[in-house]
Amino acid sequence: MELRQLLEQHRLMAIVRGRDPEASVRTAEVLVEAGVRLLEVSLTSADALRVLEATASVVGGRAHLGAGTVLSTDDARRARDAGATFAVTPALGEGVTAAVELGMPVLAGAMTPTEVLAAHRAGATAVKLFPAGALGPDYVRALGDPFPGIGLVPVGGVGADQIPAYFEAGALAVGVAGPLAGDAPHGGDLEALRTRAAAFLAAVPSR
């Protein structure tokens, strides 16, 4: 299934960024056990490529795994080789171009209307609207008028209580890091992670 279809279907992408490699892998596993089907492992995580490889092995066909903070050709190539099936970037640049050239679907980071259009023209499957917490659902709604065909995925500071408003504003999906993962990727409480995962999944409106 194409990334655009996956975003439309699952609507929630969990982002794992941790200081503890083993805890990061376990975080991803718990998220999948809870029902999350889209995962992003940030390349800023400790030993990120090993975390990607281990997560790909652990979650198997139960979830779709991407690599985040892809900034360069080397990032994209190594992430693909480690098991990532799509790339996520915080901004436009070499990471977007490299992922597209490698045949990896890419969720490209953008903030302004000019950047959103540039990301689309660069071949992005959808646009990661970042940082969403500084913009809010009204900004997603405003961008939807001139760019109705470009899927917008708010990321950054999205809380469970805000999710319905983002979808009402026209978001394709949402991406969540800290508010969902909490301290779990650093060796923190996995039971609390399960509770948060249930809350976030419940907040996502059914299609």
PDB file of C-alpha atoms in Angstrom:
ATOM      1  CA  MET A   1       0.000   0.000   0.000  1.00  0.00           C
ATOM      2  CA  GLU A   2       1.244   3.488  -0.854  1.00  0.00           C
ATOM      3  CA  LEU A   3       2.227   5.893   1.927  1.00  0.00           C
ATOM      4  CA  ARG A   4      -0.618   8.271   1.067  1.00  0.00           C
ATOM      5  CA  GLN A   5      -3.106   5.417   1.477  1.00  0.00           C
ATOM      6  CA  LEU A   6      -1.488   4.343   4.745  1.00  0.00           C
ATOM      7  CA  LEU A   7      -1.761   7.857   6.147  1.00  0.00           C
ATOM      8  CA  GLU A   8      -5.394   8.056   5.062  1.00  0.00           C
ATOM      9  CA  GLN A   9      -6.168   4.670   6.578  1.00  0.00           C
ATOM     10  CA  HIS A  10      -4.308   4.755   9.895  1.00  0.00           C
ATOM     11  CA  ARG A  11      -4.271   8.534  10.515  1.00  0.00           C
ATOM     12  CA  LEU A  12      -1.800   8.381  13.442  1.00  0.00           C
ATOM     13  CA  MET A  13       1.972   8.126  13.073  1.00  0.00           C
ATOM     14  CA  ALA A  14       3.945   7.573  16.278  1.00  0.00           C
ATOM     15  CA  ILE A  15       7.442   9.036  16.387  1.00  0.00           C
ATOM     16  CA  VAL A  16      10.129   7.311  18.438  1.00  0.00           C
ATOM     17  CA  ARG A  17      13.152   9.387  19.424  1.00  0.00           C
ATOM     18  CA  GLY A  18      15.151   8.006  22.312  1.00  0.00           C
ATOM     19  CA  ARG A  19      18.388   8.085  24.246  1.00  0.00           C
ATOM     20  CA  ASP A  20      18.227   4.346  25.037  1.00  0.00           C
ATOM     21  CA  PRO A  21      18.366   2.057  21.969  1.00  0.00           C
ATOM     22  CA  GLU A  22      16.838  -0.973  23.671  1.00  0.00           C
ATOM     23  CA  ALA A  23      14.081   1.135  25.212  1.00  0.00           C
ATOM     24  CA  SER A  24      13.381   2.728  21.839  1.00  0.00           C
ATOM     25  CA  VAL A  25      12.850  -0.676  20.237  1.00  0.00           C
ATOM     26  CA  ARG A  26      10.629  -1.769  23.102  1.00  0.00           C
ATOM     27  CA  THR A  27       8.662   1.487  22.787  1.00  0.00           C
ATOM     28  CA  ALA A  28       7.998   0.745  19.136  1.00  0.00           C
ATOM     29  CA  GLU A  29       6.926  -2.789  19.991  1.00  0.00           C
ATOM     30  CA  VAL A  30       4.516  -1.621  22.701  1.00  0.00           C
ATOM     31  CA  LEU A  31       3.022   0.977  20.342  1.00  0.00           C
ATOM     32  CA  VAL A  32       2.379  -1.705  17.742  1.00  0.00           C
ATOM     33  CA  GLU A  33       0.908  -4.023  20.373  1.00  0.00           C
ATOM     34  CA  ALA A  34      -1.431  -1.170  21.324  1.00  0.00           C
ATOM     35  CA  GLY A  35      -2.641  -0.833  17.744  1.00  0.00           C
ATOM     36  CA  VAL A  36      -0.416   1.835  16.171  1.00  0.00           C
ATOM     37  CA  ARG A  37       0.363   0.884  12.572  1.00  0.00           C
ATOM     38  CA  LEU A  38       2.598   3.747  11.418  1.00  0.00           C
ATOM     39  CA  LEU A  39       5.952   4.295  13.111  1.00  0.00           C
ATOM     40  CA  GLU A  40       8.782   6.725  12.547  1.00  0.00           C
ATOM     41  CA  VAL A  41      12.182   6.202  14.169  1.00  0.00           C
ATOM     42  CA  SER A  42      14.100   9.473  14.220  1.00  0.00           C
ATOM     43  CA  LEU A  43      17.700   9.334  13.074  1.00  0.00           C
ATOM     44  CA  THR A  44      18.525  11.628  16.004  1.00  0.00           C
ATOM     45  CA  SER A  45      17.885   8.670  18.325  1.00  0.00           C
ATOM     46  CA  ALA A  46      20.840   6.965  19.967  1.00  0.00           C
ATOM     47  CA  ASP A  47      22.166   4.247  17.635  1.00  0.00           C
ATOM     48  CA  ALA A  48      19.254   5.005  15.325  1.00  0.00           C
ATOM     49  CA  LEU A  49      20.142   2.631  12.505  1.00  0.00           C
ATOM     50  CA  ARG A  50      20.389  -0.303  14.900  1.00  0.00           C
ATOM     51  CA  VAL A  51      17.050   0.739  16.387  1.00  0.00           C
ATOM     52  CA  LEU A  52      15.559   0.781  12.888  1.00  0.00           C
ATOM     53  CA  GLU A  53      16.928  -2.666  12.090  1.00  0.00           C
ATOM     54  CA  ALA A  54      15.751  -4.147  15.379  1.00  0.00           C
ATOM     55  CA  THR A  55      12.336  -2.507  15.124  1.00  0.00           C
ATOM     56  CA  ALA A  56      11.855  -3.773  11.574  1.00  0.00           C
ATOM     57  CA  SER A  57      12.626  -7.273  12.840  1.00  0.00           C
ATOM     58  CA  VAL A  58      10.386  -7.016  15.887  1.00  0.00           C
ATOM     59  CA  VAL A  59       7.274  -5.483  14.340  1.00  0.00           C
ATOM     60  CA  GLY A  60       7.500  -7.513  11.127  1.00  0.00           C
ATOM     61  CA  GLY A  61       4.404  -7.101   8.998  1.00  0.00           C
ATOM     62  CA  ARG A  62       2.336  -5.631  11.827  1.00  0.00           C
ATOM     63  CA  ALA A  63       3.301  -2.002  11.152  1.00  0.00           C
ATOM     64  CA  HIS A  64       4.878   0.261   8.560  1.00  0.00           C
ATOM     65  CA  LEU A  65       8.236   1.726   9.537  1.00  0.00           C
ATOM     66  CA  GLY A  66       9.783   4.983   8.419  1.00  0.00           C
ATOM     67  CA  ALA A  67      12.930   6.904   9.242  1.00  0.00           C
ATOM     68  CA  GLY A  68      12.681  10.474  10.492  1.00  0.00           C
ATOM     69  CA  THR A  69      15.030  13.460  10.393  1.00  0.00           C
ATOM     70  CA  VAL A  70      16.372  12.334   7.023  1.00  0.00           C
ATOM     71  CA  LEU A  71      18.615  15.221   5.985  1.00  0.00           C
ATOM     72  CA  SER A  72      21.075  13.818   3.451  1.00  0.00           C
ATOM     73  CA  THR A  73      21.602  11.231   0.729  1.00  0.00           C
ATOM     74  CA  ASP A  74      23.567   9.125   3.202  1.00  0.00           C
ATOM     75  CA  ASP A  75      20.728   9.325   5.727  1.00  0.00           C
ATOM     76  CA  ALA A  76      18.193   8.164   3.160  1.00  0.00           C
ATOM     77  CA  ARG A  77      20.333   5.326   1.845  1.00  0.00           C
ATOM     78  CA  ARG A  78      21.317   4.002   5.258  1.00  0.00           C
ATOM     79  CA  ALA A  79      17.761   4.264   6.563  1.00  0.00           C
ATOM     80  CA  ARG A  80      16.446   2.303   3.603  1.00  0.00           C
ATOM     81  CA  ASP A  81      19.107  -0.353   4.095  1.00  0.00           C
ATOM     82  CA  ALA A  82      18.188  -0.583   7.794  1.00  0.00           C
ATOM     83  CA  GLY A  83      14.571  -1.388   6.970  1.00  0.00           C
ATOM     84  CA  ALA A  84      12.749   1.925   6.634  1.00  0.00           C
ATOM     85  CA  THR A  85      10.099   1.890   3.929  1.00  0.00           C
ATOM     86  CA  PHE A  86       9.517   5.651   3.895  1.00  0.00           C
ATOM     87  CA  ALA A  87      11.379   8.813   4.883  1.00  0.00           C
ATOM     88  CA  VAL A  88      10.318  11.822   6.935  1.00  0.00           C
ATOM     89  CA  THR A  89      12.184  15.132   6.877  1.00  0.00           C
ATOM     90  CA  PRO A  90      11.908  18.227   9.085  1.00  0.00           C
ATOM     91  CA  ALA A  91      12.424  20.536   6.108  1.00  0.00           C
ATOM     92  CA  LEU A  92      13.085  20.729   2.398  1.00  0.00           C
ATOM     93  CA  GLY A  93      16.545  19.870   1.132  1.00  0.00           C
ATOM     94  CA  GLU A  94      18.816  17.029   0.173  1.00  0.00           C
ATOM     95  CA  GLY A  95      16.961  14.483   2.272  1.00  0.00           C
ATOM     96  CA  VAL A  96      13.775  14.946   0.249  1.00  0.00           C
ATOM     97  CA  THR A  97      15.559  14.768  -3.086  1.00  0.00           C
ATOM     98  CA  ALA A  98      17.582  11.719  -2.075  1.00  0.00           C
ATOM     99  CA  ALA A  99      14.570   9.792  -0.794  1.00  0.00           C
ATOM    100  CA  VAL A 100      12.635  10.462  -3.979  1.00  0.00           C
ATOM    101  CA  GLU A 101      15.598   9.387  -6.115  1.00  0.00           C
ATOM    102  CA  LEU A 102      15.885   6.168  -4.091  1.00  0.00           C
ATOM    103  CA  GLY A 103      12.207   5.441  -4.646  1.00  0.00           C
ATOM    104  CA  MET A 104      11.272   5.971  -0.995  1.00  0.00           C
ATOM    105  CA  PRO A 105       7.975   7.734  -0.333  1.00  0.00           C
ATOM    106  CA  VAL A 106       8.721  10.881   1.637  1.00  0.00           C
ATOM    107  CA  LEU A 107       6.776  12.989   4.111  1.00  0.00           C
ATOM    108  CA  ALA A 108       8.548  16.310   3.656  1.00  0.00           C
ATOM    109  CA  GLY A 109       8.640  18.984   6.336  1.00  0.00           C
ATOM    110  CA  ALA A 110       7.316  22.454   5.541  1.00  0.00           C
ATOM    111  CA  MET A 111       5.754  25.401   7.321  1.00  0.00           C
ATOM    112  CA  THR A 112       4.900  28.223   4.912  1.00  0.00           C
ATOM    113  CA  PRO A 113       2.675  28.078   1.807  1.00  0.00           C
ATOM    114  CA  THR A 114       5.768  28.471  -0.375  1.00  0.00           C
ATOM    115  CA  GLU A 115       7.442  25.523   1.346  1.00  0.00           C
ATOM    116  CA  VAL A 116       4.302  23.380   1.110  1.00  0.00           C
ATOM    117  CA  LEU A 117       4.146  23.915  -2.640  1.00  0.00           C
ATOM    118  CA  ALA A 118       7.895  23.323  -3.013  1.00  0.00           C
ATOM    119  CA  ALA A 119       7.640  20.045  -1.084  1.00  0.00           C
ATOM    120  CA  HIS A 120       4.815  18.865  -3.311  1.00  0.00           C
ATOM    121  CA  ARG A 121       6.721  19.791  -6.465  1.00  0.00           C
ATOM    122  CA  ALA A 122       9.828  18.014  -5.137  1.00  0.00           C
ATOM    123  CA  GLY A 123       7.903  14.746  -5.123  1.00  0.00           C
ATOM    124  CA  ALA A 124       6.724  14.477  -1.516  1.00  0.00           C
ATOM    125  CA  THR A 125       3.894  12.029  -0.981  1.00  0.00           C
ATOM    126  CA  ALA A 126       2.460  14.342   1.672  1.00  0.00           C
ATOM    127  CA  VAL A 127       3.634  17.367   3.635  1.00  0.00           C
ATOM    128  CA  LYS A 128       4.602  17.287   7.290  1.00  0.00           C
ATOM    129  CA  LEU A 129       3.367  20.596   8.671  1.00  0.00           C
ATOM    130  CA  PHE A 130       5.987  21.374  11.290  1.00  0.00           C
ATOM    131  CA  PRO A 131       5.989  22.625  13.985  1.00  0.00           C
ATOM    132  CA  ALA A 132       2.225  22.228  14.209  1.00  0.00           C
ATOM    133  CA  GLY A 133       1.991  23.275  17.855  1.00  0.00           C
ATOM    134  CA  ALA A 134       2.984  26.804  16.901  1.00  0.00           C
ATOM    135  CA  LEU A 135       0.400  26.909  14.108  1.00  0.00           C
ATOM    136  CA  GLY A 136      -2.709  25.049  15.236  1.00  0.00           C
ATOM    137  CA  PRO A 137      -5.716  23.579  13.430  1.00  0.00           C
ATOM    138  CA  ASP A 138      -6.786  26.924  11.969  1.00  0.00           C
ATOM    139  CA  TYR A 139      -3.534  27.079  10.015  1.00  0.00           C
ATOM    140  CA  VAL A 140      -4.204  23.612   8.560  1.00  0.00           C
ATOM    141  CA  ARG A 141      -7.668  24.776   7.513  1.00  0.00           C
ATOM    142  CA  ALA A 142      -6.263  27.925   5.898  1.00  0.00           C
ATOM    143  CA  LEU A 143      -3.693  25.964   3.889  1.00  0.00           C
ATOM    144  CA  GLY A 144      -6.336  23.521   2.726  1.00  0.00           C
ATOM    145  CA  ASP A 145      -8.060  26.192   0.642  1.00  0.00           C
ATOM    146  CA  PRO A 146      -5.178  26.879  -1.797  1.00  0.00           C
ATOM    147  CA  PHE A 147      -3.763  23.335  -1.565  1.00  0.00           C
ATOM    148  CA  PRO A 148      -6.765  20.965  -1.481  1.00  0.00           C
ATOM    149  CA  GLY A 149      -4.873  18.085  -3.106  1.00  0.00           C
ATOM    150  CA  ILE A 150      -1.783  18.211  -0.891  1.00  0.00           C
ATOM    151  CA  GLY A 151      -2.104  15.991   2.172  1.00  0.00           C
ATOM    152  CA  LEU A 152      -1.096  17.865   5.316  1.00  0.00           C
ATOM    153  CA  VAL A 153       0.204  15.979   8.345  1.00  0.00           C
ATOM    154  CA  PRO A 154       0.592  18.179  11.443  1.00  0.00           C
ATOM    155  CA  VAL A 155       3.575  17.158  13.580  1.00  0.00           C
ATOM    156  CA  GLY A 156       5.094  18.721  16.677  1.00  0.00           C
ATOM    157  CA  GLY A 157       3.227  19.396  19.886  1.00  0.00           C
ATOM    158  CA  VAL A 158       0.024  17.599  18.906  1.00  0.00           C
ATOM    159  CA  GLY A 159      -1.836  16.473  22.035  1.00  0.00           C
ATOM    160  CA  ALA A 160      -4.563  13.838  22.133  1.00  0.00           C
ATOM    161  CA  ASP A 161      -7.148  16.496  22.947  1.00  0.00           C
ATOM    162  CA  GLN A 162      -6.217  18.455  19.798  1.00  0.00           C
ATOM    163  CA  ILE A 163      -6.453  15.555  17.349  1.00  0.00           C
ATOM    164  CA  PRO A 164     -10.175  15.889  16.510  1.00  0.00           C
ATOM    165  CA  ALA A 165      -9.720  19.583  15.700  1.00  0.00           C
ATOM    166  CA  TYR A 166      -6.848  18.853  13.310  1.00  0.00           C
ATOM    167  CA  PHE A 167      -8.954  16.328  11.408  1.00  0.00           C
ATOM    168  CA  GLU A 168     -11.927  18.686  11.361  1.00  0.00           C
ATOM    169  CA  ALA A 169      -9.543  21.232   9.814  1.00  0.00           C
ATOM    170  CA  GLY A 170      -8.667  18.810   7.019  1.00  0.00           C
ATOM    171  CA  ALA A 171      -5.492  17.052   8.168  1.00  0.00           C
ATOM    172  CA  LEU A 172      -4.638  13.840   6.326  1.00  0.00           C
ATOM    173  CA  ALA A 173      -3.039  12.336   9.448  1.00  0.00           C
ATOM    174  CA  VAL A 174      -1.128  13.490  12.526  1.00  0.00           C
ATOM    175  CA  GLY A 175       2.356  12.647  13.744  1.00  0.00           C
ATOM    176  CA  VAL A 176       3.124  12.561  17.457  1.00  0.00           C
ATOM    177  CA  ALA A 177       6.428  12.214  19.297  1.00  0.00           C
ATOM    178  CA  GLY A 178       6.811  13.299  22.927  1.00  0.00           C
ATOM    179  CA  PRO A 179       3.148  13.655  23.890  1.00  0.00           C
ATOM    180  CA  LEU A 180       2.660   9.985  22.971  1.00  0.00           C
ATOM    181  CA  ALA A 181       6.036   8.329  23.566  1.00  0.00           C
ATOM    182  CA  GLY A 182       6.785  10.234  26.763  1.00  0.00           C
ATOM    183  CA  ASP A 183       9.861   8.930  28.577  1.00  0.00           C
ATOM    184  CA  ALA A 184       9.491   5.367  27.246  1.00  0.00           C
ATOM    185  CA  PRO A 185      12.230   5.673  24.575  1.00  0.00           C
ATOM    186  CA  HIS A 186      14.634   6.792  27.320  1.00  0.00           C
ATOM    187  CA  GLY A 187      13.896   3.802  29.537  1.00  0.00           C
ATOM    188  CA  GLY A 188      10.688   5.094  31.109  1.00  0.00           C
ATOM    189  CA  ASP A 189       7.301   3.661  31.999  1.00  0.00           C
ATOM    190  CA  LEU A 190       5.891   1.287  29.369  1.00  0.00           C
ATOM    191  CA  GLU A 191       2.545   0.846  31.098  1.00  0.00           C
ATOM    192  CA  ALA A 192       2.021   4.592  30.973  1.00  0.00           C
ATOM    193  CA  LEU A 193       2.916   4.385  27.284  1.00  0.00           C
ATOM    194  CA  ARG A 194       0.160   1.804  26.743  1.00  0.00           C
ATOM    195  CA  THR A 195      -2.327   4.109  28.426  1.00  0.00           C
ATOM    196  CA  ARG A 196      -1.290   7.082  26.276  1.00  0.00           C
ATOM    197  CA  ALA A 197      -1.393   4.982  23.106  1.00  0.00           C
ATOM    198  CA  ALA A 198      -4.964   3.941  23.874  1.00  0.00           C
ATOM    199  CA  ALA A 199      -5.928   7.579  24.460  1.00  0.00           C
ATOM    200  CA  PHE A 200      -4.342   8.782  21.217  1.00  0.00           C
ATOM    201  CA  LEU A 201      -5.888   5.998  19.160  1.00  0.00           C
ATOM    202  CA  ALA A 202      -9.287   6.711  20.683  1.00  0.00           C
ATOM    203  CA  ALA A 203      -8.928  10.394  19.790  1.00  0.00           C
ATOM    204  CA  VAL A 204      -8.464   9.659  16.083  1.00  0.00           C
ATOM    205  CA  PRO A 205     -11.857   9.927  14.358  1.00  0.00           C
ATOM    206  CA  SER A 206     -12.903   6.978  12.230  1.00  0.00           C
ATOM    207  CA  ARG A 207     -13.185   7.702   8.537  1.00  0.00           C
TER     208      ARG A 207
END
